[in-house]
Amino acid sequence: MNIHQLSVSYQAEHDRILVQLNTQAAEVLRLWITRRMAINLFPRLTQLVASEEARKLPLSNQDEMSRNTLMEFKKQESISQADFKTPFKTEARAFPLGPEPLLITVVTLHPAGNGLLRIGFDEKLANTPNPRGFQVTMDPPLLHNFLHLLESSIKASEWGLLHTSKPATAEPTLTGEGSPTTPPPQYLN
């Protein structure tokens, strides 16, 4: 799936964050991020992006402060090159997952190599026979822009998450299936 546009905005009437993805094929995928999900997703996503950026550099001393500084630099670089002025195209040729946004209950984060991150969004609700979900792979500039929009929406929500939540400090652990260059996926629910 090739993402053409991305929109992330706080919807006060629902007290949720609405994420919309517009693909090159004019398909629109929409999902809700609740406060509970944002508490878990934002710090882990921030940590993964910072770790991936730091992994690209041949630094022998990669402490948390260095990673955060590097990530902030890469984020500002991506934001300066992004187009935030073109309105999101709400008309769609198709809604592959239906017209209603997914209520995300599980997020899977999996580094896909070369700085890419595969993110799986799933809606697994009780008494729902057919769970909905999709995966998207984001490159570093798109990831930084997604984080920027998500952070702006969290600020607009006034949930107080950015002052109380701290990025996870532990590195993703490796199991027998992973390798130092390809950590196993992380799950949020």
PDB file of N, CA, C and O in Angstrom, residues 61-135:
ATOM      1  N   ASN A  61      29.178   5.554  21.298  1.00  0.00           N
ATOM      2  CA  ASN A  61      28.510   5.901  22.543  1.00  0.00           C
ATOM      3  C   ASN A  61      27.118   6.457  22.216  1.00  0.00           C
ATOM      4  O   ASN A  61      26.953   7.651  22.052  1.00  0.00           O
ATOM      5  N   GLN A  62      26.155   5.582  22.126  1.00  0.00           N
ATOM      6  CA  GLN A  62      24.796   5.996  21.773  1.00  0.00           C
ATOM      7  C   GLN A  62      23.920   6.014  23.018  1.00  0.00           C
ATOM      8  O   GLN A  62      23.135   5.108  23.246  1.00  0.00           O
ATOM      9  N   ASP A  63      24.076   7.042  23.827  1.00  0.00           N
ATOM     10  CA  ASP A  63      23.227   7.122  25.007  1.00  0.00           C
ATOM     11  C   ASP A  63      21.864   7.691  24.619  1.00  0.00           C
ATOM     12  O   ASP A  63      21.634   8.110  23.488  1.00  0.00           O
ATOM     13  N   GLU A  64      20.960   7.693  25.569  1.00  0.00           N
ATOM     14  CA  GLU A  64      19.587   8.132  25.297  1.00  0.00           C
ATOM     15  C   GLU A  64      19.538   9.596  24.866  1.00  0.00           C
ATOM     16  O   GLU A  64      18.777   9.955  23.974  1.00  0.00           O
ATOM     17  N   MET A  65      20.371  10.431  25.454  1.00  0.00           N
ATOM     18  CA  MET A  65      20.379  11.852  25.089  1.00  0.00           C
ATOM     19  C   MET A  65      20.821  12.037  23.639  1.00  0.00           C
ATOM     20  O   MET A  65      20.238  12.841  22.906  1.00  0.00           O
ATOM     21  N   SER A  66      21.829  11.281  23.216  1.00  0.00           N
ATOM     22  CA  SER A  66      22.297  11.364  21.828  1.00  0.00           C
ATOM     23  C   SER A  66      21.215  10.914  20.869  1.00  0.00           C
ATOM     24  O   SER A  66      21.006  11.525  19.824  1.00  0.00           O
ATOM     25  N   ARG A  67      20.519   9.821  21.213  1.00  0.00           N
ATOM     26  CA  ARG A  67      19.436   9.327  20.351  1.00  0.00           C
ATOM     27  C   ARG A  67      18.316  10.345  20.245  1.00  0.00           C
ATOM     28  O   ARG A  67      17.778  10.581  19.164  1.00  0.00           O
ATOM     29  N   ASN A  68      17.952  10.966  21.370  1.00  0.00           N
ATOM     30  CA  ASN A  68      16.875  11.960  21.347  1.00  0.00           C
ATOM     31  C   ASN A  68      17.262  13.181  20.527  1.00  0.00           C
ATOM     32  O   ASN A  68      16.438  13.723  19.786  1.00  0.00           O
ATOM     33  N   THR A  69      18.514  13.619  20.636  1.00  0.00           N
ATOM     34  CA  THR A  69      18.983  14.761  19.857  1.00  0.00           C
ATOM     35  C   THR A  69      18.977  14.427  18.366  1.00  0.00           C
ATOM     36  O   THR A  69      18.517  15.228  17.546  1.00  0.00           O
ATOM     37  N   LEU A  70      19.456  13.245  18.031  1.00  0.00           N
ATOM     38  CA  LEU A  70      19.468  12.811  16.637  1.00  0.00           C
ATOM     39  C   LEU A  70      18.041  12.718  16.093  1.00  0.00           C
ATOM     40  O   LEU A  70      17.760  13.176  14.984  1.00  0.00           O
ATOM     41  N   MET A  71      17.145  12.144  16.896  1.00  0.00           N
ATOM     42  CA  MET A  71      15.765  12.010  16.434  1.00  0.00           C
ATOM     43  C   MET A  71      15.115  13.374  16.226  1.00  0.00           C
ATOM     44  O   MET A  71      14.402  13.582  15.252  1.00  0.00           O
ATOM     45  N   GLU A  72      15.373  14.302  17.119  1.00  0.00           N
ATOM     46  CA  GLU A  72      14.805  15.642  16.974  1.00  0.00           C
ATOM     47  C   GLU A  72      15.325  16.312  15.702  1.00  0.00           C
ATOM     48  O   GLU A  72      14.569  16.960  14.976  1.00  0.00           O
ATOM     49  N   PHE A  73      16.605  16.131  15.406  1.00  0.00           N
ATOM     50  CA  PHE A  73      17.179  16.683  14.182  1.00  0.00           C
ATOM     51  C   PHE A  73      16.514  16.074  12.943  1.00  0.00           C
ATOM     52  O   PHE A  73      16.110  16.779  12.027  1.00  0.00           O
ATOM     53  N   LYS A  74      16.394  14.736  12.925  1.00  0.00           N
ATOM     54  CA  LYS A  74      15.766  14.042  11.781  1.00  0.00           C
ATOM     55  C   LYS A  74      14.298  14.435  11.658  1.00  0.00           C
ATOM     56  O   LYS A  74      13.782  14.604  10.544  1.00  0.00           O
ATOM     57  N   LYS A  75      13.644  14.586  12.774  1.00  0.00           N
ATOM     58  CA  LYS A  75      12.228  14.986  12.766  1.00  0.00           C
ATOM     59  C   LYS A  75      12.079  16.374  12.141  1.00  0.00           C
ATOM     60  O   LYS A  75      11.238  16.570  11.260  1.00  0.00           O
ATOM     61  N   GLN A  76      12.900  17.322  12.577  1.00  0.00           N
ATOM     62  CA  GLN A  76      12.815  18.679  12.033  1.00  0.00           C
ATOM     63  C   GLN A  76      13.148  18.701  10.545  1.00  0.00           C
ATOM     64  O   GLN A  76      12.531  19.432   9.770  1.00  0.00           O
ATOM     65  N   GLU A  77      14.101  17.879  10.134  1.00  0.00           N
ATOM     66  CA  GLU A  77      14.457  17.783   8.729  1.00  0.00           C
ATOM     67  C   GLU A  77      13.271  17.261   7.906  1.00  0.00           C
ATOM     68  O   GLU A  77      12.948  17.805   6.847  1.00  0.00           O
ATOM     69  N   SER A  78      12.607  16.220   8.394  1.00  0.00           N
ATOM     70  CA  SER A  78      11.446  15.654   7.688  1.00  0.00           C
ATOM     71  C   SER A  78      10.284  16.633   7.650  1.00  0.00           C
ATOM     72  O   SER A  78       9.622  16.788   6.626  1.00  0.00           O
ATOM     73  N   ILE A  79      10.036  17.296   8.757  1.00  0.00           N
ATOM     74  CA  ILE A  79       8.925  18.252   8.837  1.00  0.00           C
ATOM     75  C   ILE A  79       9.143  19.413   7.876  1.00  0.00           C
ATOM     76  O   ILE A  79       8.209  19.875   7.224  1.00  0.00           O
ATOM     77  N   SER A  80      10.394  19.863   7.760  1.00  0.00           N
ATOM     78  CA  SER A  80      10.672  21.006   6.882  1.00  0.00           C
ATOM     79  C   SER A  80      10.438  20.659   5.411  1.00  0.00           C
ATOM     80  O   SER A  80      10.173  21.529   4.596  1.00  0.00           O
ATOM     81  N   GLN A  81      10.516  19.369   5.060  1.00  0.00           N
ATOM     82  CA  GLN A  81      10.323  18.950   3.679  1.00  0.00           C
ATOM     83  C   GLN A  81       8.902  18.458   3.396  1.00  0.00           C
ATOM     84  O   GLN A  81       8.566  18.165   2.251  1.00  0.00           O
ATOM     85  N   ALA A  82       8.067  18.360   4.421  1.00  0.00           N
ATOM     86  CA  ALA A  82       6.708  17.830   4.249  1.00  0.00           C
ATOM     87  C   ALA A  82       5.743  18.918   3.767  1.00  0.00           C
ATOM     88  O   ALA A  82       5.970  20.105   3.981  1.00  0.00           O
ATOM     89  N   ASP A  83       4.676  18.472   3.137  1.00  0.00           N
ATOM     90  CA  ASP A  83       3.623  19.378   2.658  1.00  0.00           C
ATOM     91  C   ASP A  83       2.430  19.272   3.605  1.00  0.00           C
ATOM     92  O   ASP A  83       1.627  18.353   3.501  1.00  0.00           O
ATOM     93  N   PHE A  84       2.334  20.232   4.538  1.00  0.00           N
ATOM     94  CA  PHE A  84       1.226  20.243   5.483  1.00  0.00           C
ATOM     95  C   PHE A  84       0.116  21.192   5.027  1.00  0.00           C
ATOM     96  O   PHE A  84      -0.871  21.368   5.725  1.00  0.00           O
ATOM     97  N   LYS A  85       0.275  21.812   3.874  1.00  0.00           N
ATOM     98  CA  LYS A  85      -0.700  22.798   3.406  1.00  0.00           C
ATOM     99  C   LYS A  85      -1.773  22.202   2.509  1.00  0.00           C
ATOM    100  O   LYS A  85      -2.886  22.708   2.457  1.00  0.00           O
ATOM    101  N   THR A  86      -1.451  21.138   1.775  1.00  0.00           N
ATOM    102  CA  THR A  86      -2.436  20.533   0.875  1.00  0.00           C
ATOM    103  C   THR A  86      -3.506  19.833   1.703  1.00  0.00           C
ATOM    104  O   THR A  86      -3.182  18.970   2.522  1.00  0.00           O
ATOM    105  N   PRO A  87      -4.778  20.195   1.527  1.00  0.00           N
ATOM    106  CA  PRO A  87      -5.838  19.565   2.314  1.00  0.00           C
ATOM    107  C   PRO A  87      -5.938  18.067   2.024  1.00  0.00           C
ATOM    108  O   PRO A  87      -5.678  17.609   0.913  1.00  0.00           O
ATOM    109  N   PHE A  88      -6.334  17.320   3.054  1.00  0.00           N
ATOM    110  CA  PHE A  88      -6.527  15.887   2.910  1.00  0.00           C
ATOM    111  C   PHE A  88      -7.733  15.640   2.013  1.00  0.00           C
ATOM    112  O   PHE A  88      -8.787  16.237   2.190  1.00  0.00           O
ATOM    113  N   LYS A  89      -7.569  14.772   1.027  1.00  0.00           N
ATOM    114  CA  LYS A  89      -8.662  14.457   0.106  1.00  0.00           C
ATOM    115  C   LYS A  89      -9.596  13.454   0.773  1.00  0.00           C
ATOM    116  O   LYS A  89      -9.238  12.284   0.941  1.00  0.00           O
ATOM    117  N   THR A  90     -10.778  13.931   1.137  1.00  0.00           N
ATOM    118  CA  THR A  90     -11.716  13.067   1.857  1.00  0.00           C
ATOM    119  C   THR A  90     -12.511  12.161   0.923  1.00  0.00           C
ATOM    120  O   THR A  90     -13.028  11.143   1.362  1.00  0.00           O
ATOM    121  N   GLU A  91     -12.613  12.535  -0.364  1.00  0.00           N
ATOM    122  CA  GLU A  91     -13.332  11.669  -1.292  1.00  0.00           C
ATOM    123  C   GLU A  91     -12.454  10.459  -1.607  1.00  0.00           C
ATOM    124  O   GLU A  91     -11.247  10.569  -1.780  1.00  0.00           O
ATOM    125  N   ALA A  92     -13.088   9.305  -1.646  1.00  0.00           N
ATOM    126  CA  ALA A  92     -12.345   8.069  -1.887  1.00  0.00           C
ATOM    127  C   ALA A  92     -13.058   7.233  -2.925  1.00  0.00           C
ATOM    128  O   ALA A  92     -14.287   7.256  -3.027  1.00  0.00           O
ATOM    129  N   ARG A  93     -12.260   6.522  -3.687  1.00  0.00           N
ATOM    130  CA  ARG A  93     -12.825   5.573  -4.631  1.00  0.00           C
ATOM    131  C   ARG A  93     -13.296   4.328  -3.890  1.00  0.00           C
ATOM    132  O   ARG A  93     -14.237   3.663  -4.294  1.00  0.00           O
ATOM    133  N   ALA A  94     -12.637   4.033  -2.767  1.00  0.00           N
ATOM    134  CA  ALA A  94     -13.006   2.844  -2.002  1.00  0.00           C
ATOM    135  C   ALA A  94     -12.608   3.004  -0.538  1.00  0.00           C
ATOM    136  O   ALA A  94     -11.656   3.707  -0.208  1.00  0.00           O
ATOM    137  N   PHE A  95     -13.368   2.348   0.326  1.00  0.00           N
ATOM    138  CA  PHE A  95     -13.059   2.214   1.743  1.00  0.00           C
ATOM    139  C   PHE A  95     -12.872   0.713   1.998  1.00  0.00           C
ATOM    140  O   PHE A  95     -13.830   0.019   2.324  1.00  0.00           O
ATOM    141  N   PRO A  96     -11.653   0.187   1.831  1.00  0.00           N
ATOM    142  CA  PRO A  96     -11.438  -1.259   1.919  1.00  0.00           C
ATOM    143  C   PRO A  96     -11.889  -1.884   3.239  1.00  0.00           C
ATOM    144  O   PRO A  96     -12.246  -3.049   3.278  1.00  0.00           O
ATOM    145  N   LEU A  97     -11.875  -1.111   4.314  1.00  0.00           N
ATOM    146  CA  LEU A  97     -12.268  -1.648   5.621  1.00  0.00           C
ATOM    147  C   LEU A  97     -13.623  -1.123   6.072  1.00  0.00           C
ATOM    148  O   LEU A  97     -13.999  -1.274   7.226  1.00  0.00           O
ATOM    149  N   GLY A  98     -14.351  -0.515   5.169  1.00  0.00           N
ATOM    150  CA  GLY A  98     -15.658   0.038   5.498  1.00  0.00           C
ATOM    151  C   GLY A  98     -15.576   1.524   5.774  1.00  0.00           C
ATOM    152  O   GLY A  98     -14.492   2.082   5.966  1.00  0.00           O
ATOM    153  N   PRO A  99     -16.741   2.167   5.815  1.00  0.00           N
ATOM    154  CA  PRO A  99     -16.757   3.621   5.995  1.00  0.00           C
ATOM    155  C   PRO A  99     -16.455   4.081   7.427  1.00  0.00           C
ATOM    156  O   PRO A  99     -16.021   5.197   7.639  1.00  0.00           O
ATOM    157  N   GLU A 100     -16.690   3.209   8.409  1.00  0.00           N
ATOM    158  CA  GLU A 100     -16.440   3.578   9.808  1.00  0.00           C
ATOM    159  C   GLU A 100     -14.978   3.328  10.174  1.00  0.00           C
ATOM    160  O   GLU A 100     -14.415   2.297   9.823  1.00  0.00           O
ATOM    161  N   PRO A 101     -14.363   4.259  10.901  1.00  0.00           N
ATOM    162  CA  PRO A 101     -12.974   4.048  11.322  1.00  0.00           C
ATOM    163  C   PRO A 101     -12.841   2.827  12.231  1.00  0.00           C
ATOM    164  O   PRO A 101     -13.760   2.501  12.982  1.00  0.00           O
ATOM    165  N   LEU A 102     -11.698   2.160  12.155  1.00  0.00           N
ATOM    166  CA  LEU A 102     -11.399   1.051  13.057  1.00  0.00           C
ATOM    167  C   LEU A 102     -11.168   1.609  14.453  1.00  0.00           C
ATOM    168  O   LEU A 102     -10.536   2.656  14.603  1.00  0.00           O
ATOM    169  N   LEU A 103     -11.665   0.931  15.467  1.00  0.00           N
ATOM    170  CA  LEU A 103     -11.360   1.271  16.848  1.00  0.00           C
ATOM    171  C   LEU A 103     -10.188   0.385  17.242  1.00  0.00           C
ATOM    172  O   LEU A 103     -10.352  -0.802  17.535  1.00  0.00           O
ATOM    173  N   ILE A 104      -8.996   0.930  17.204  1.00  0.00           N
ATOM    174  CA  ILE A 104      -7.776   0.152  17.362  1.00  0.00           C
ATOM    175  C   ILE A 104      -7.666  -0.409  18.775  1.00  0.00           C
ATOM    176  O   ILE A 104      -7.735   0.322  19.758  1.00  0.00           O
ATOM    177  N   THR A 105      -7.485  -1.728  18.850  1.00  0.00           N
ATOM    178  CA  THR A 105      -7.276  -2.399  20.131  1.00  0.00           C
ATOM    179  C   THR A 105      -5.888  -3.028  20.220  1.00  0.00           C
ATOM    180  O   THR A 105      -5.411  -3.297  21.310  1.00  0.00           O
ATOM    181  N   VAL A 106      -5.259  -3.281  19.072  1.00  0.00           N
ATOM    182  CA  VAL A 106      -3.917  -3.884  19.038  1.00  0.00           C
ATOM    183  C   VAL A 106      -3.099  -3.186  17.964  1.00  0.00           C
ATOM    184  O   VAL A 106      -3.558  -3.019  16.838  1.00  0.00           O
ATOM    185  N   VAL A 107      -1.882  -2.794  18.334  1.00  0.00           N
ATOM    186  CA  VAL A 107      -0.932  -2.227  17.378  1.00  0.00           C
ATOM    187  C   VAL A 107       0.321  -3.087  17.423  1.00  0.00           C
ATOM    188  O   VAL A 107       0.825  -3.403  18.504  1.00  0.00           O
ATOM    189  N   THR A 108       0.811  -3.462  16.253  1.00  0.00           N
ATOM    190  CA  THR A 108       2.032  -4.253  16.132  1.00  0.00           C
ATOM    191  C   THR A 108       3.093  -3.390  15.462  1.00  0.00           C
ATOM    192  O   THR A 108       2.844  -2.823  14.408  1.00  0.00           O
ATOM    193  N   LEU A 109       4.251  -3.284  16.099  1.00  0.00           N
ATOM    194  CA  LEU A 109       5.368  -2.509  15.565  1.00  0.00           C
ATOM    195  C   LEU A 109       6.489  -3.483  15.229  1.00  0.00           C
ATOM    196  O   LEU A 109       6.928  -4.248  16.091  1.00  0.00           O
ATOM    197  N   HIS A 110       6.945  -3.454  13.978  1.00  0.00           N
ATOM    198  CA  HIS A 110       7.981  -4.391  13.556  1.00  0.00           C
ATOM    199  C   HIS A 110       8.954  -3.699  12.612  1.00  0.00           C
ATOM    200  O   HIS A 110       8.574  -3.323  11.500  1.00  0.00           O
ATOM    201  N   PRO A 111      10.219  -3.499  13.034  1.00  0.00           N
ATOM    202  CA  PRO A 111      11.214  -2.921  12.124  1.00  0.00           C
ATOM    203  C   PRO A 111      11.361  -3.814  10.891  1.00  0.00           C
ATOM    204  O   PRO A 111      11.469  -5.028  11.003  1.00  0.00           O
ATOM    205  N   ALA A 112      11.343  -3.191   9.711  1.00  0.00           N
ATOM    206  CA  ALA A 112      11.381  -3.942   8.456  1.00  0.00           C
ATOM    207  C   ALA A 112      12.704  -3.757   7.712  1.00  0.00           C
ATOM    208  O   ALA A 112      12.793  -4.092   6.545  1.00  0.00           O
ATOM    209  N   GLY A 113      13.715  -3.220   8.364  1.00  0.00           N
ATOM    210  CA  GLY A 113      15.013  -3.027   7.727  1.00  0.00           C
ATOM    211  C   GLY A 113      15.090  -1.723   6.953  1.00  0.00           C
ATOM    212  O   GLY A 113      14.077  -1.154   6.555  1.00  0.00           O
ATOM    213  N   ASN A 114      16.305  -1.216   6.779  1.00  0.00           N
ATOM    214  CA  ASN A 114      16.554   0.038   6.051  1.00  0.00           C
ATOM    215  C   ASN A 114      15.772   1.216   6.607  1.00  0.00           C
ATOM    216  O   ASN A 114      15.345   2.096   5.862  1.00  0.00           O
ATOM    217  N   GLY A 115      15.534   1.227   7.915  1.00  0.00           N
ATOM    218  CA  GLY A 115      14.812   2.320   8.538  1.00  0.00           C
ATOM    219  C   GLY A 115      13.305   2.260   8.403  1.00  0.00           C
ATOM    220  O   GLY A 115      12.602   3.122   8.896  1.00  0.00           O
ATOM    221  N   LEU A 116      12.799   1.241   7.723  1.00  0.00           N
ATOM    222  CA  LEU A 116      11.356   1.095   7.543  1.00  0.00           C
ATOM    223  C   LEU A 116      10.744   0.474   8.790  1.00  0.00           C
ATOM    224  O   LEU A 116      11.366  -0.336   9.463  1.00  0.00           O
ATOM    225  N   LEU A 117       9.505   0.856   9.068  1.00  0.00           N
ATOM    226  CA  LEU A 117       8.773   0.289  10.198  1.00  0.00           C
ATOM    227  C   LEU A 117       7.414  -0.165   9.702  1.00  0.00           C
ATOM    228  O   LEU A 117       6.682   0.606   9.091  1.00  0.00           O
ATOM    229  N   ARG A 118       7.098  -1.435   9.956  1.00  0.00           N
ATOM    230  CA  ARG A 118       5.788  -1.974   9.595  1.00  0.00           C
ATOM    231  C   ARG A 118       4.895  -1.853  10.833  1.00  0.00           C
ATOM    232  O   ARG A 118       5.260  -2.310  11.913  1.00  0.00           O
ATOM    233  N   ILE A 119       3.759  -1.204  10.638  1.00  0.00           N
ATOM    234  CA  ILE A 119       2.818  -0.996  11.731  1.00  0.00           C
ATOM    235  C   ILE A 119       1.517  -1.706  11.374  1.00  0.00           C
ATOM    236  O   ILE A 119       0.948  -1.463  10.315  1.00  0.00           O
ATOM    237  N   GLY A 120       1.075  -2.571  12.258  1.00  0.00           N
ATOM    238  CA  GLY A 120      -0.198  -3.255  12.077  1.00  0.00           C
ATOM    239  C   GLY A 120      -1.230  -2.659  13.009  1.00  0.00           C
ATOM    240  O   GLY A 120      -0.971  -2.497  14.203  1.00  0.00           O
ATOM    241  N   PHE A 121      -2.370  -2.290  12.475  1.00  0.00           N
ATOM    242  CA  PHE A 121      -3.478  -1.744  13.258  1.00  0.00           C
ATOM    243  C   PHE A 121      -4.620  -2.747  13.199  1.00  0.00           C
ATOM    244  O   PHE A 121      -5.078  -3.094  12.114  1.00  0.00           O
ATOM    245  N   ASP A 122      -5.072  -3.215  14.353  1.00  0.00           N
ATOM    246  CA  ASP A 122      -6.142  -4.203  14.395  1.00  0.00           C
ATOM    247  C   ASP A 122      -7.250  -3.786  15.349  1.00  0.00           C
ATOM    248  O   ASP A 122      -6.992  -3.219  16.415  1.00  0.00           O
ATOM    249  N   GLU A 123      -8.464  -4.110  14.934  1.00  0.00           N
ATOM    250  CA  GLU A 123      -9.654  -3.890  15.749  1.00  0.00           C
ATOM    251  C   GLU A 123     -10.190  -5.273  16.109  1.00  0.00           C
ATOM    252  O   GLU A 123     -10.731  -5.976  15.259  1.00  0.00           O
ATOM    253  N   LYS A 124      -9.976  -5.667  17.354  1.00  0.00           N
ATOM    254  CA  LYS A 124     -10.447  -6.973  17.823  1.00  0.00           C
ATOM    255  C   LYS A 124     -11.388  -6.717  18.982  1.00  0.00           C
ATOM    256  O   LYS A 124     -10.963  -6.569  20.128  1.00  0.00           O
ATOM    257  N   LEU A 125     -12.677  -6.653  18.668  1.00  0.00           N
ATOM    258  CA  LEU A 125     -13.700  -6.358  19.660  1.00  0.00           C
ATOM    259  C   LEU A 125     -14.449  -7.627  20.051  1.00  0.00           C
ATOM    260  O   LEU A 125     -14.636  -8.527  19.226  1.00  0.00           O
ATOM    261  N   ALA A 126     -14.884  -7.673  21.295  1.00  0.00           N
ATOM    262  CA  ALA A 126     -15.675  -8.808  21.763  1.00  0.00           C
ATOM    263  C   ALA A 126     -16.973  -8.882  20.960  1.00  0.00           C
ATOM    264  O   ALA A 126     -17.539  -7.866  20.560  1.00  0.00           O
ATOM    265  N   ASN A 127     -17.420 -10.082  20.714  1.00  0.00           N
ATOM    266  CA  ASN A 127     -18.669 -10.343  19.988  1.00  0.00           C
ATOM    267  C   ASN A 127     -18.644  -9.847  18.551  1.00  0.00           C
ATOM    268  O   ASN A 127     -19.688  -9.563  17.969  1.00  0.00           O
ATOM    269  N   THR A 128     -17.448  -9.679  17.995  1.00  0.00           N
ATOM    270  CA  THR A 128     -17.320  -9.308  16.591  1.00  0.00           C
ATOM    271  C   THR A 128     -16.679 -10.480  15.857  1.00  0.00           C
ATOM    272  O   THR A 128     -15.512 -10.794  16.086  1.00  0.00           O
ATOM    273  N   PRO A 129     -17.445 -11.138  14.982  1.00  0.00           N
ATOM    274  CA  PRO A 129     -16.920 -12.336  14.327  1.00  0.00           C
ATOM    275  C   PRO A 129     -15.799 -12.057  13.321  1.00  0.00           C
ATOM    276  O   PRO A 129     -14.945 -12.892  13.107  1.00  0.00           O
ATOM    277  N   ASN A 130     -15.791 -10.886  12.716  1.00  0.00           N
ATOM    278  CA  ASN A 130     -14.793 -10.566  11.691  1.00  0.00           C
ATOM    279  C   ASN A 130     -13.955  -9.369  12.109  1.00  0.00           C
ATOM    280  O   ASN A 130     -14.312  -8.219  11.813  1.00  0.00           O
ATOM    281  N   PRO A 131     -12.828  -9.601  12.788  1.00  0.00           N
ATOM    282  CA  PRO A 131     -11.984  -8.462  13.158  1.00  0.00           C
ATOM    283  C   PRO A 131     -11.431  -7.777  11.910  1.00  0.00           C
ATOM    284  O   PRO A 131     -11.211  -8.415  10.882  1.00  0.00           O
ATOM    285  N   ARG A 132     -11.238  -6.472  12.016  1.00  0.00           N
ATOM    286  CA  ARG A 132     -10.692  -5.699  10.901  1.00  0.00           C
ATOM    287  C   ARG A 132      -9.276  -5.252  11.247  1.00  0.00           C
ATOM    288  O   ARG A 132      -8.942  -5.102  12.419  1.00  0.00           O
ATOM    289  N   GLY A 133      -8.477  -5.024  10.210  1.00  0.00           N
ATOM    290  CA  GLY A 133      -7.133  -4.538  10.444  1.00  0.00           C
ATOM    291  C   GLY A 133      -6.367  -4.388   9.146  1.00  0.00           C
ATOM    292  O   GLY A 133      -6.815  -4.830   8.087  1.00  0.00           O
ATOM    293  N   PHE A 134      -5.226  -3.744   9.230  1.00  0.00           N
ATOM    294  CA  PHE A 134      -4.343  -3.580   8.081  1.00  0.00           C
ATOM    295  C   PHE A 134      -2.938  -3.285   8.575  1.00  0.00           C
ATOM    296  O   PHE A 134      -2.732  -2.953   9.742  1.00  0.00           O
ATOM    297  N   GLN A 135      -1.972  -3.443   7.680  1.00  0.00           N
ATOM    298  CA  GLN A 135      -0.583  -3.107   7.958  1.00  0.00           C
ATOM    299  C   GLN A 135      -0.119  -2.052   6.974  1.00  0.00           C
ATOM    300  O   GLN A 135      -0.551  -2.033   5.821  1.00  0.00           O
TER     301      GLN A 135
END
